[in-house]
C-alpha cells in the first residue's frame, strides 16, 4: 500500500464474512516497498493504526510511477470573493434528517443531495433538498419525513416552502437527485435516488406526480443508489437516465462488518469490506417509459478476481471525452478504480478508464472518490476531470493533453494538491466565481466520523469549504487557494456533502448552496465587488431534448474563447442550474457565440449587449 492508502476512512473491521472481505482484495502489486514504511508509521499511535486499516485497490504496475511530487505555485494572490450566509433571511428552514441514533449505519453519513432548477418556468431558480429518514424500527418514524423539501424562488433570492402542496409528501431514505425534462413537455421532472427503490416525479405545470412504477425506473429494493443524471445517450431527442449504485448494503451486513474507532463501540467505516454494485442505465422509450439497458449497453463491470461487481459509484460526470458528439460517462468510485464509459455512438458503452489514465491517482492507487465535475479549465479544448477524495488524499485533477483520450493527474502542478490533502471532500464543481472569464473550483468538505479528532489530530468533523481561484493561462499553476477571510461565510466549518450553484437573485453572479448530513444547509449569496460583466444563456431544444442538456456553447470575446456545456449534473448527489453563465471580466462586448446542439447542429447567436440573460430556441 502507498502512504495515501494508510490514511483514509475511519474504521477497524472486526471478523467478517470472507466473501465480503474478498471483494476488495488488493488486485495489484504496485508499491510493495511502502508497506514497511506504513507499518513503522502505524506504531506511532492509535491514529495511524486506525487509518492504516482502510484498504484501496492498487492499479496495475504498468500504470504506476514513482517520482517526488513537483510543487507548483502561482505568482499572484487570489482576489476577494466574499459569500454571505443568507439561509435564514432567505426563508430556508430545512434540516436534513439522517436517522442516526448511535448505531453508526453507513447511509447515515452519505446523504445530502440538492438541486437548483426552475420547476414552475417563471425564470427563477428554485431549490430542492433531498431528505433521508428514520429507520423502520425507530419510534421517531411516527413523525413523517418528506422525501424532499421544495422551495419556490420569488425572483429576489427569497424562498417559500411549497413541498406539501406540490407532491413531495412521501417518505423514503433519500440520497441524491437528477433534474431533466424526460418527456419533453417543457416542465423539468425530478428523479430521487435512495437506499431502496428510487422515485421518478413527473412535473405537470408545477405539480409532481409519482410515475416510478409505470416508467420502470425504481431499481431493486436492495439497491443503494447515489448519483444520477439525465442525458441523451443515443442522440434520439429524449433524455435517458444513468444511476450510480454504491454497494450491496443491509443493516445486517453493516453490523457484520462492525467498524470501530478506538477498539470500543461502533464507527462509520469505509466501503472496503462491502461488495460492489452494478450501475443502472435506463433508455428512454419516448412514450413516458424506460427500458433497463444496464447490461446490454455494456455498463456491467466485474471484478475478475472475485466475480463480484467492481464498482462502488457515488457520483458521475457527463462528458464528451473525444469530442465526437456522443456523450460519455465518468463514474467516481469509492476505494476502487474509477470508470470511464466511452459512448460508441449508438448509446452503448465501453469502459476505458485505465487506458485513458483516469482510473487511479498519480501513484497508481484507487482513491476514496466522492464528487466530480468536468470542464475546459484553460479554454484550450483540453478537458479536466476534478474529483473530491477522502481525507489525506489530495483532490484529483485529471487533465487531457493533445490526445483527448490521454489524461494526467495534474493536481499538484495545477496548485490544488497540497491545499486539498487534509480535507475530506464530497461536493465539488467548477464555476466562474468572480466573473473574470475563468472557471474556479469549489469543494465542500466534511468528515464521516464525529469523533475523528480523537484519533487523528489533523482531522475535524466539521470542515471549511475551499475555493480555488483560476489564475489564468499565463501562470504556472492554474489554481490559487482563496484565503478564508476573503471568502467570508463560505469558510464556515460544516459537515459538508452536496453542493450546487445558481444565480438566485438575478444579478449575474453565481450563488452557492452547501448541504450537511443531519444538519441545515447553507445558502451563500455571492457578493463579489469586482463589477465584472457577464452573459447568461438559457437554451431550449426543438429537435434535441427540450432542456438542451449536452449542448456546447462557445463564446468569443476579444482574445478569450470560453467553452461551456449545458449540464446540470455536477458535484455530489446534486444538480446545478441549466442556464450557462459566462464571466467577461472588464470586457463589455461579445464577438461571437456558437451553440453546438446535441446531434451536431450548429447555431450562431447574435449578442447586442451584455449583463443579461438570453433565451435561445433551437433554430
Coordinates of C-alpha atoms in Angstrom, one line a residue:
X1 CA 0.0 0.0 0.0
X2 CA 1.0 3.6 -0.5
X3 CA 1.1 6.3 2.1
X4 CA -2.2 7.5 0.8
X5 CA -3.8 4.2 1.4
X6 CA -2.9 4.2 5.0
X7 CA -4.7 7.5 5.8
X8 CA -8.3 7.0 4.7
X9 CA -11.7 6.3 6.1
X10 CA -12.4 5.6 9.7
X11 CA -12.9 2.1 11.0
X12 CA -11.3 -1.0 12.2
X13 CA -13.1 -4.1 10.8
X14 CA -13.9 -6.9 13.2
X15 CA -14.1 -10.5 12.0
X16 CA -16.3 -10.6 8.9
X17 CA -17.6 -13.0 6.3
X18 CA -14.6 -13.9 4.0
X19 CA -16.9 -13.3 0.9
X20 CA -17.2 -9.7 1.9
X21 CA -13.5 -9.3 2.6
X22 CA -12.6 -11.0 -0.7
X23 CA -14.4 -8.4 -2.7
X24 CA -11.9 -5.7 -2.0
X25 CA -8.7 -7.6 -2.0
X26 CA -5.9 -5.6 -3.5
X27 CA -5.6 -6.5 -7.1
X28 CA -2.3 -5.0 -8.0
X29 CA 1.3 -5.4 -6.7
X30 CA 2.4 -1.8 -7.2
X31 CA 4.4 -0.1 -4.4
X32 CA 5.0 -3.1 -2.2
X33 CA 8.1 -1.3 -0.9
X34 CA 5.9 1.2 1.0
X35 CA 4.3 -1.5 3.2
X36 CA 7.2 -1.5 5.6
X37 CA 7.1 2.3 5.9
X38 CA 3.4 2.3 6.6
X39 CA 3.8 -0.3 9.4
X40 CA 6.5 1.8 11.1
X41 CA 4.4 4.9 10.9
X42 CA 1.4 3.0 12.3
X43 CA 3.1 2.1 15.6
X44 CA 3.4 5.8 16.5
X45 CA -0.1 5.9 17.8
X46 CA -3.7 4.9 17.6
X47 CA -4.4 7.4 14.9
X48 CA -2.1 6.0 12.4
X49 CA -3.0 2.4 13.3
X50 CA -6.7 3.2 12.9
X51 CA -6.1 4.9 9.5
X52 CA -3.9 2.0 8.2
X53 CA -6.8 -0.4 8.3
X54 CA -8.5 1.1 5.3
X55 CA -7.6 -0.6 2.0
X56 CA -8.0 0.6 -1.5
X57 CA -7.4 -1.1 -4.8
X58 CA -4.0 -0.6 -6.4
X59 CA -3.6 -0.1 -10.1
X60 CA -1.5 -2.3 -12.4
X61 CA 2.2 -1.9 -12.1
X62 CA 2.4 -0.7 -15.7
X63 CA 0.4 2.4 -14.7
X64 CA 2.3 3.3 -11.6
X65 CA 5.2 5.7 -11.5
X66 CA 7.4 6.6 -8.6
X67 CA 8.6 10.2 -8.5
X68 CA 8.8 13.0 -6.0
X69 CA 5.9 15.4 -6.3
X70 CA 6.5 18.7 -8.2
X71 CA 5.2 21.6 -6.2
X72 CA 3.7 24.5 -8.2
X73 CA 2.6 27.9 -7.1
X74 CA 1.2 30.9 -8.8
X75 CA 3.0 34.2 -8.6
X76 CA -0.2 36.2 -7.7
X77 CA -2.7 36.2 -4.9
X78 CA -6.4 35.4 -5.3
X79 CA -8.8 38.3 -5.1
X80 CA -11.5 38.8 -2.5
X81 CA -14.6 36.7 -3.4
X82 CA -16.9 37.1 -0.4
X83 CA -20.0 34.9 0.1
X84 CA -22.7 35.8 2.7
X85 CA -24.8 33.2 4.5
X86 CA -28.4 34.2 3.8
X87 CA -30.1 30.8 4.7
X88 CA -32.4 32.2 7.4
X89 CA -33.3 35.5 5.8
X90 CA -34.0 33.7 2.5
X91 CA -36.6 31.6 4.3
X92 CA -34.8 28.2 4.2
X93 CA -35.7 26.2 7.3
X94 CA -34.9 22.7 6.0
X95 CA -32.8 20.4 8.3
X96 CA -31.6 17.1 6.8
X97 CA -32.7 14.0 8.8
X98 CA -30.4 11.1 8.5
X99 CA -32.0 8.9 11.2
X100 CA -28.8 8.5 13.2
X101 CA -29.3 7.2 16.7
X102 CA -25.9 5.8 17.6
X103 CA -25.9 2.6 15.5
X104 CA -23.4 4.1 13.1
X105 CA -25.0 2.8 9.9
X106 CA -23.1 3.9 6.8
X107 CA -26.0 5.6 4.9
X108 CA -26.4 8.0 7.8
X109 CA -23.3 9.9 6.8
X110 CA -23.6 9.8 2.9
X111 CA -26.8 11.7 2.1
X112 CA -27.5 15.4 1.3
X113 CA -28.4 15.9 -2.4
X114 CA -29.8 19.2 -3.6
X115 CA -30.8 20.8 -6.9
X116 CA -31.3 24.3 -8.4
X117 CA -33.9 24.1 -11.2
X118 CA -36.8 26.2 -12.4
X119 CA -39.8 23.9 -11.6
X120 CA -42.5 26.5 -12.5
X121 CA -41.0 28.1 -15.6
X122 CA -41.0 31.6 -14.2
X123 CA -37.3 32.2 -15.0
X124 CA -36.1 32.0 -11.3
X125 CA -34.0 29.1 -9.9
X126 CA -36.0 27.2 -7.3
X127 CA -34.3 24.9 -4.8
X128 CA -34.9 21.3 -3.8
X129 CA -33.3 19.5 -0.8
X130 CA -33.4 15.7 -0.7
X131 CA -34.2 14.3 2.7
X132 CA -33.3 10.9 4.2
X133 CA -35.5 9.5 7.1
X134 CA -35.7 7.5 10.3
X135 CA -35.0 3.8 10.1
X136 CA -38.1 1.5 10.0
X137 CA -37.9 0.3 13.7
X138 CA -37.3 3.8 15.1
X139 CA -40.1 5.2 17.2
X140 CA -39.3 8.6 15.8
X141 CA -40.7 7.4 12.4
X142 CA -44.1 8.3 13.7
X143 CA -43.1 11.8 12.7
X144 CA -43.3 11.7 8.9
X145 CA -40.3 12.8 6.9
X146 CA -40.9 14.2 3.5
X147 CA -38.7 12.8 0.8
X148 CA -37.7 16.3 -0.2
X149 CA -38.4 20.0 0.5
X150 CA -39.1 22.2 -2.5
X151 CA -38.6 25.9 -2.2
X152 CA -40.0 28.4 -4.8
X153 CA -37.8 31.4 -5.5
X154 CA -39.6 34.8 -5.6
X155 CA -37.0 36.1 -8.1
X156 CA -35.1 38.1 -5.5
X157 CA -33.5 35.2 -3.6
X158 CA -36.2 34.6 -1.1
X159 CA -37.8 31.2 -0.9
X160 CA -41.2 29.7 0.0
X161 CA -41.7 26.0 1.1
X162 CA -44.2 24.5 -1.4
X163 CA -43.4 20.8 -0.8
X164 CA -46.7 19.6 0.6
X165 CA -48.8 21.4 -1.9
X166 CA -46.8 20.1 -4.9
X167 CA -46.4 16.4 -4.2
X168 CA -43.3 15.7 -2.1
X169 CA -45.1 14.2 0.9
X170 CA -43.8 10.7 0.7
X171 CA -41.2 9.0 2.9
X172 CA -38.1 7.3 1.6
X173 CA -34.4 7.2 2.7
X174 CA -33.4 9.7 0.0
X175 CA -29.8 10.3 -1.2
X176 CA -29.5 12.3 -4.4
X177 CA -31.4 14.0 -7.3
X178 CA -31.3 14.3 -11.1
X179 CA -33.3 17.0 -12.9
X180 CA -34.4 16.8 -16.5
X181 CA -37.5 17.1 -18.8
X182 CA -37.6 13.4 -19.8
X183 CA -41.0 13.7 -21.6
X184 CA -40.2 16.9 -23.5
X185 CA -43.3 18.7 -22.3
X186 CA -41.5 21.9 -21.1
X187 CA -41.5 21.0 -17.4
X188 CA -38.4 19.8 -15.5
X189 CA -39.0 16.4 -13.9
X190 CA -37.2 15.0 -10.9
X191 CA -35.6 11.7 -10.1
X192 CA -34.7 10.9 -6.5
X193 CA -32.2 8.2 -5.5
X194 CA -32.5 6.3 -2.3
X195 CA -31.5 3.4 -0.1
X196 CA -34.1 1.1 -1.6
X197 CA -36.4 1.9 -4.5
X198 CA -35.9 5.3 -6.3
X199 CA -38.7 7.7 -7.4
X200 CA -39.4 9.5 -10.6
X201 CA -41.6 12.5 -10.2
X202 CA -43.3 13.9 -13.4
X203 CA -43.8 17.6 -13.4
X204 CA -47.1 18.8 -14.9
X205 CA -47.3 22.6 -14.7
X206 CA -45.6 22.7 -11.4
X207 CA -47.3 19.7 -9.7
X208 CA -45.3 16.5 -9.3
X209 CA -46.8 13.0 -9.8
X210 CA -45.0 9.8 -8.8
X211 CA -44.8 7.8 -12.0
X212 CA -42.0 5.4 -10.9
X213 CA -43.9 2.2 -11.4
X214 CA -45.2 3.0 -14.9
X215 CA -41.9 4.5 -16.0
X216 CA -40.0 1.4 -14.9
X217 CA -37.1 3.1 -13.1
X218 CA -37.5 2.1 -9.4
X219 CA -34.5 -0.2 -9.4
X220 CA -34.2 -3.0 -6.9
X221 CA -35.4 -2.6 -3.3
X222 CA -32.0 -3.9 -2.2
X223 CA -30.1 -1.2 -4.2
X224 CA -28.4 1.8 -2.7
X225 CA -28.5 4.4 -5.4
X226 CA -26.5 7.6 -5.2
X227 CA -25.6 10.0 -8.1
X228 CA -27.9 10.1 -11.2
X229 CA -28.1 12.0 -14.5
X230 CA -30.5 12.7 -17.3
X231 CA -28.7 12.9 -20.7
X232 CA -29.3 11.8 -24.3
X233 CA -27.0 8.8 -24.8
X234 CA -28.1 8.0 -28.3
X235 CA -29.0 11.5 -29.7
X236 CA -32.6 10.5 -30.4
X237 CA -34.0 13.7 -28.9
X238 CA -35.1 12.4 -25.4
X239 CA -33.3 12.0 -22.2
X240 CA -32.0 8.7 -20.9
X241 CA -31.2 8.1 -17.3
X242 CA -27.9 6.8 -15.6
X243 CA -28.0 5.8 -12.0
X244 CA -24.9 5.1 -9.8
X245 CA -25.3 2.3 -7.3
X246 CA -22.9 2.2 -4.4
X247 CA -22.5 -1.1 -2.6
X248 CA -24.5 -4.2 -1.6
X249 CA -25.8 -3.0 1.8
X250 CA -28.1 -4.0 4.5
X251 CA -28.3 -3.3 8.2
X252 CA -27.2 -6.9 8.9
X253 CA -24.1 -6.6 6.6
X254 CA -23.2 -3.3 8.2
X255 CA -23.3 -4.8 11.7
X256 CA -21.3 -7.8 10.5
X257 CA -18.5 -5.5 9.2
X258 CA -18.5 -3.7 12.6
X259 CA -16.0 -0.9 12.2
X260 CA -14.6 0.6 15.4
X261 CA -12.9 3.9 16.0
X262 CA -10.7 3.2 19.0
X263 CA -11.5 -0.5 19.6
X264 CA -14.6 0.2 21.6
X265 CA -18.0 0.9 20.1
X266 CA -19.1 1.2 16.5
X267 CA -17.8 3.8 14.0
X268 CA -18.7 4.9 10.5
X269 CA -16.4 2.9 8.2
X270 CA -15.4 2.7 4.5
X271 CA -17.0 0.5 1.9
X272 CA -13.9 -1.6 1.7
X273 CA -15.4 -4.8 3.1
X274 CA -18.8 -4.3 1.3
X275 CA -19.4 -5.9 -2.1
X276 CA -19.7 -3.5 -5.0
X277 CA -22.7 -2.9 -7.2
X278 CA -23.6 -2.5 -10.9
X279 CA -24.8 0.8 -12.1
X280 CA -28.2 1.2 -13.8
X281 CA -28.9 2.7 -17.3
X282 CA -32.5 3.3 -18.5
X283 CA -33.1 4.0 -22.1
X284 CA -36.0 6.4 -22.8
X285 CA -38.7 4.8 -25.0
X286 CA -40.2 8.1 -25.9
X287 CA -43.6 7.3 -24.5
X288 CA -43.1 8.1 -20.8
X289 CA -41.4 4.7 -20.1
X290 CA -37.9 3.5 -19.9
X291 CA -36.2 0.1 -20.7
X292 CA -33.4 -1.2 -18.4
X293 CA -30.4 -1.4 -20.7
X294 CA -27.7 -1.6 -18.0
X295 CA -26.1 -4.8 -19.1
X296 CA -26.9 -4.7 -22.9
X297 CA -25.3 -1.2 -23.0
X298 CA -22.0 -2.5 -21.7
X299 CA -22.1 -0.9 -18.3
X300 CA -21.6 -4.1 -16.2
X301 CA -18.1 -4.3 -14.8
X302 CA -17.0 -7.3 -12.9
X303 CA -14.0 -7.8 -10.6
X304 CA -12.1 -10.6 -12.4
X305 CA -10.5 -11.8 -9.2
X306 CA -13.8 -12.2 -7.2
X307 CA -16.5 -12.5 -9.8
X308 CA -18.4 -9.7 -8.0
X309 CA -19.4 -6.3 -9.3
X310 CA -16.4 -4.0 -9.4
X311 CA -17.9 -0.5 -8.9
X312 CA -18.8 1.5 -5.8
X313 CA -20.2 4.6 -7.5
X314 CA -21.0 7.8 -5.7
X315 CA -21.0 10.5 -8.4
X316 CA -20.9 10.9 -12.2
X317 CA -19.9 13.4 -14.8
X318 CA -21.3 13.5 -18.3
X319 CA -18.6 14.4 -20.7
X320 CA -17.6 14.0 -24.4
X321 CA -14.1 12.8 -23.9
X322 CA -13.1 12.7 -27.6
X323 CA -15.3 15.5 -28.9
X324 CA -17.2 13.1 -31.3
X325 CA -20.6 14.4 -30.4
X326 CA -21.6 11.4 -28.3
X327 CA -21.8 11.9 -24.5
X328 CA -19.6 9.6 -22.4
X329 CA -20.0 8.9 -18.6
X330 CA -17.3 9.2 -15.9
X331 CA -18.1 7.4 -12.6
X332 CA -16.3 8.2 -9.4
X333 CA -15.9 5.0 -7.4
X334 CA -15.1 4.9 -3.7
X335 CA -11.9 2.9 -2.9
X336 CA -11.9 1.1 -6.3
X337 CA -10.8 2.3 -9.7
X338 CA -12.9 5.0 -11.5
X339 CA -14.8 4.1 -14.6
X340 CA -14.8 6.0 -18.0
X341 CA -17.7 4.7 -20.2
X342 CA -16.9 5.7 -23.8
X343 CA -20.0 6.1 -25.9
X344 CA -19.7 4.0 -29.1
X345 CA -22.2 6.2 -31.0
X346 CA -25.3 4.1 -30.6
X347 CA -25.9 4.6 -26.9
X348 CA -23.8 1.6 -25.8
X349 CA -20.5 2.0 -24.0
X350 CA -17.0 0.6 -23.5
X351 CA -15.2 1.0 -20.2
X352 CA -11.7 2.6 -20.8
X353 CA -10.8 4.2 -17.5
X354 CA -7.4 2.5 -17.1
X355 CA -6.5 3.1 -20.8
X356 CA -7.1 6.8 -20.7
X357 CA -5.5 7.4 -17.3
X358 CA -8.4 8.3 -15.0
X359 CA -8.9 5.1 -13.1
X360 CA -6.1 5.6 -10.5
X361 CA -4.2 8.5 -8.9
X362 CA -0.7 9.6 -9.9
X363 CA 0.7 6.9 -7.6
X364 CA -1.3 4.1 -9.1
X365 CA -3.8 3.7 -6.3
X366 CA -7.6 4.0 -6.2
X367 CA -9.0 6.8 -4.1
X368 CA -12.0 7.4 -1.9
X369 CA -13.7 9.3 -4.7
X370 CA -16.8 11.3 -4.0
X371 CA -18.0 14.3 -6.0
X372 CA -17.0 15.0 -9.6
X373 CA -17.1 17.7 -12.3
X374 CA -15.7 18.1 -15.8
X375 CA -14.7 21.3 -17.6
X376 CA -12.3 23.1 -20.0
X377 CA -10.3 24.9 -17.4
X378 CA -7.8 26.8 -19.6
X379 CA -10.2 27.2 -22.6
X380 CA -7.8 25.4 -24.8
X381 CA -10.1 22.5 -25.6
X382 CA -8.3 20.2 -23.1
X383 CA -10.8 18.7 -20.7
X384 CA -10.2 18.4 -16.9
X385 CA -11.9 16.0 -14.6
X386 CA -12.0 17.1 -10.9
X387 CA -12.7 14.5 -8.1
X388 CA -13.2 15.2 -4.4
X389 CA -11.4 12.5 -2.4
X390 CA -11.1 11.2 1.2
X391 CA -9.1 12.9 4.0
X392 CA -5.3 12.6 3.4
X393 CA -5.9 12.2 -0.3
X394 CA -5.5 15.3 -2.4
X395 CA -8.2 16.3 -4.8
X396 CA -7.7 14.6 -8.2
X397 CA -7.4 16.7 -11.3
X398 CA -7.1 14.7 -14.5
X399 CA -6.1 16.9 -17.5
X400 CA -6.1 15.8 -21.1
X401 CA -3.3 16.7 -23.5
X402 CA -3.3 16.9 -27.2
X403 CA -4.7 13.4 -27.3
X404 CA -8.1 13.9 -25.8
X405 CA -8.1 10.3 -24.6
X406 CA -4.9 10.6 -22.5
X407 CA -5.2 12.2 -19.1
X408 CA -2.5 13.1 -16.5
X409 CA -3.2 13.6 -12.8
X410 CA -2.1 17.3 -12.5
X411 CA -3.5 18.1 -9.1
X412 CA -0.1 19.1 -7.7
X413 CA 1.3 21.0 -10.7
X414 CA -2.0 22.9 -11.1
X415 CA -1.9 24.2 -7.5
X416 CA -4.6 22.0 -5.8
X417 CA -2.7 19.1 -4.3
X418 CA -1.1 20.3 -1.1
X419 CA -4.0 22.6 -0.1
X420 CA -6.6 19.8 -0.6
X421 CA -4.9 16.9 1.0
X422 CA -6.2 17.2 4.6
X423 CA -9.8 17.9 3.6
X424 CA -12.4 15.2 3.1
X425 CA -14.2 16.4 0.0
X426 CA -17.7 15.4 -1.1
X427 CA -19.2 18.2 -3.3
X428 CA -17.0 19.7 -6.0
X429 CA -17.7 21.8 -9.0
X430 CA -16.2 24.3 -11.5
X431 CA -17.8 27.8 -11.9
X432 CA -16.7 31.3 -12.5
X433 CA -17.0 32.7 -9.0
X434 CA -15.7 36.3 -9.8
X435 CA -16.9 36.5 -13.5
X436 CA -13.4 37.1 -14.8
X437 CA -13.9 34.5 -17.6
X438 CA -12.1 31.7 -16.0
X439 CA -13.5 28.7 -14.1
X440 CA -12.7 28.4 -10.5
X441 CA -13.1 25.3 -8.3
X442 CA -15.2 25.0 -5.1
X443 CA -15.1 21.9 -2.9
X444 CA -17.5 21.2 0.0
X445 CA -15.8 19.3 2.9
X446 CA -16.8 17.4 6.0
X447 CA -15.7 14.1 7.7
X448 CA -17.7 10.9 8.3
X449 CA -17.0 10.4 11.9
X450 CA -17.9 13.0 14.6
X451 CA -15.1 11.7 16.9
X452 CA -12.4 11.6 14.3
X453 CA -10.3 14.2 16.2
X454 CA -9.7 11.7 19.0
X455 CA -7.6 9.5 16.8
X456 CA -6.4 11.9 14.1
X457 CA -5.4 15.3 15.4
X458 CA -5.2 16.8 11.9
X459 CA -8.9 15.9 11.2
X460 CA -12.1 17.5 12.4
X461 CA -15.7 16.5 11.8
X462 CA -16.8 20.0 10.5
X463 CA -14.6 21.4 7.8
X464 CA -14.5 24.6 5.8
X465 CA -15.3 24.7 2.1
X466 CA -12.4 25.7 -0.1
X467 CA -12.4 28.0 -3.2
X468 CA -9.6 27.7 -5.6
X469 CA -9.3 30.8 -7.9
X470 CA -8.3 30.2 -11.5
X471 CA -5.2 32.4 -12.0
X472 CA -5.2 32.2 -15.8
X473 CA -3.1 30.6 -18.5
X474 CA -0.1 32.8 -18.0
X475 CA 0.5 31.4 -14.5
X476 CA 2.5 28.2 -14.0
X477 CA -0.2 26.8 -11.7
X478 CA -3.8 27.2 -12.7
X479 CA -5.3 27.5 -9.2
X480 CA -4.6 29.6 -6.1
X481 CA -6.5 28.8 -2.9
X482 CA -8.5 31.8 -1.8
X483 CA -7.9 32.7 1.9
X484 CA -10.7 32.1 4.4
X485 CA -11.0 35.7 5.2
X486 CA -11.6 36.5 1.5
X487 CA -14.5 34.1 1.1
X488 CA -16.2 35.2 4.3
X489 CA -19.1 32.8 5.3
X490 CA -18.0 30.2 2.7
X491 CA -15.3 29.2 5.2
X492 CA -17.7 28.3 8.0
X493 CA -16.9 24.7 9.1
X494 CA -19.8 22.3 8.3
X495 CA -20.3 18.6 7.7
X496 CA -20.4 19.3 4.0
X497 CA -21.9 16.9 1.4
X498 CA -23.9 18.1 -1.6
X499 CA -23.3 21.4 -3.4
X500 CA -24.7 23.4 -6.3
X501 CA -24.7 26.8 -7.9
X502 CA -27.2 29.2 -9.5
X503 CA -27.9 32.9 -9.9
X504 CA -30.8 33.1 -7.3
X505 CA -31.3 36.9 -7.3
X506 CA -30.8 37.9 -11.0
X507 CA -27.6 39.9 -10.5
X508 CA -25.5 37.7 -12.8
X509 CA -23.1 36.3 -10.3
X510 CA -23.3 32.7 -9.1
X511 CA -24.6 31.9 -5.7
X512 CA -24.0 28.6 -3.9
X513 CA -25.7 26.1 -1.6
X514 CA -23.9 23.6 0.6
X515 CA -25.7 20.8 2.4
X516 CA -24.9 18.9 5.5
X517 CA -25.9 15.4 6.6
X518 CA -28.0 15.5 9.6
X519 CA -28.0 19.3 9.6
X520 CA -29.1 22.5 8.0
X521 CA -27.9 23.6 4.6
X522 CA -26.0 26.9 4.0
X523 CA -27.3 29.2 1.2
X524 CA -24.5 31.6 0.3
X525 CA -25.0 34.8 -1.7
X526 CA -22.1 35.8 -3.9
X527 CA -21.2 39.4 -3.1
X528 CA -18.2 39.9 -5.4
X529 CA -17.2 43.6 -5.6
X530 CA -15.5 43.4 -9.0
X531 CA -18.2 44.8 -11.2
X532 CA -17.2 42.4 -14.0
X533 CA -19.5 41.9 -16.9
X534 CA -21.4 38.7 -17.8
X535 CA -23.7 36.9 -20.1
X536 CA -26.1 34.1 -19.4
X537 CA -27.8 31.8 -21.9
X538 CA -30.8 29.6 -21.4
X539 CA -31.3 27.1 -24.2
X540 CA -34.5 25.3 -25.4
X541 CA -34.2 22.5 -27.8
X542 CA -36.7 21.8 -30.6
X543 CA -35.0 18.9 -32.4
X544 CA -32.9 17.8 -29.5
X545 CA -34.1 17.3 -25.9
X546 CA -36.1 20.2 -24.6
X547 CA -33.6 21.2 -21.9
X548 CA -30.7 21.0 -24.5
X549 CA -28.7 19.0 -22.0
X550 CA -25.4 18.2 -23.6
X551 CA -25.3 21.3 -25.8
X552 CA -21.9 23.0 -26.0
X553 CA -21.6 26.8 -26.1
X554 CA -18.5 28.6 -27.3
X555 CA -18.2 32.3 -26.6
X556 CA -15.5 34.6 -28.0
X557 CA -14.8 38.0 -26.6
X558 CA -11.6 39.6 -27.8
X559 CA -8.7 37.2 -27.4
X560 CA -10.6 34.9 -25.0
X561 CA -12.7 32.0 -26.1
X562 CA -14.7 30.1 -23.4
X563 CA -16.4 26.8 -23.7
X564 CA -19.2 25.5 -21.5
X565 CA -21.7 22.6 -21.7
X566 CA -25.3 22.6 -20.6
X567 CA -25.1 20.0 -17.9
X568 CA -26.9 20.2 -14.5
X569 CA -25.3 17.0 -13.1
X570 CA -22.3 18.1 -11.1
X571 CA -20.7 17.7 -7.7
X572 CA -22.1 15.0 -5.2
X573 CA -25.7 13.9 -5.4
X574 CA -26.7 17.3 -6.8
X575 CA -27.7 19.4 -9.8
X576 CA -26.9 23.0 -10.7
X577 CA -29.0 25.4 -12.8
X578 CA -29.5 24.8 -16.5
X579 CA -28.6 28.4 -17.7
X580 CA -25.0 28.8 -18.6
X581 CA -23.0 31.8 -17.2
X582 CA -20.0 33.4 -18.9
X583 CA -17.9 35.9 -17.0
X584 CA -16.5 38.6 -19.2
X585 CA -14.3 40.5 -16.8
X586 CA -13.9 44.1 -17.8
X587 CA -15.0 43.4 -21.4
X588 CA -18.4 44.7 -22.3
X589 CA -18.7 43.2 -25.8
X590 CA -19.2 39.6 -27.1
X591 CA -17.9 39.0 -30.6
X592 CA -19.3 35.6 -31.3
X593 CA -21.5 32.8 -29.7
X594 CA -21.8 29.4 -31.3
X595 CA -24.1 26.7 -30.0
X596 CA -23.5 23.1 -30.9
X597 CA -26.8 21.4 -30.2
X598 CA -27.0 17.7 -29.3
X599 CA -27.0 15.8 -32.5
X600 CA -24.4 18.1 -34.2
X601 CA -26.3 21.1 -35.5
X602 CA -24.6 24.5 -35.0
X603 CA -26.3 27.8 -34.5
X604 CA -24.7 31.3 -34.3
X605 CA -26.4 33.6 -31.8
X606 CA -26.1 37.4 -32.1
X607 CA -25.3 39.3 -28.9
X608 CA -26.0 43.0 -28.9
X609 CA -25.4 43.7 -25.2
X610 CA -24.1 42.0 -22.1
X611 CA -25.1 41.8 -18.4
X612 CA -28.3 40.0 -19.3
X613 CA -29.8 36.5 -19.9
X614 CA -30.5 35.5 -23.5
X615 CA -33.1 32.7 -24.2
X616 CA -32.2 30.8 -27.3
X617 CA -34.6 28.4 -29.1
X618 CA -33.0 25.8 -31.4
X619 CA -33.3 27.1 -35.0

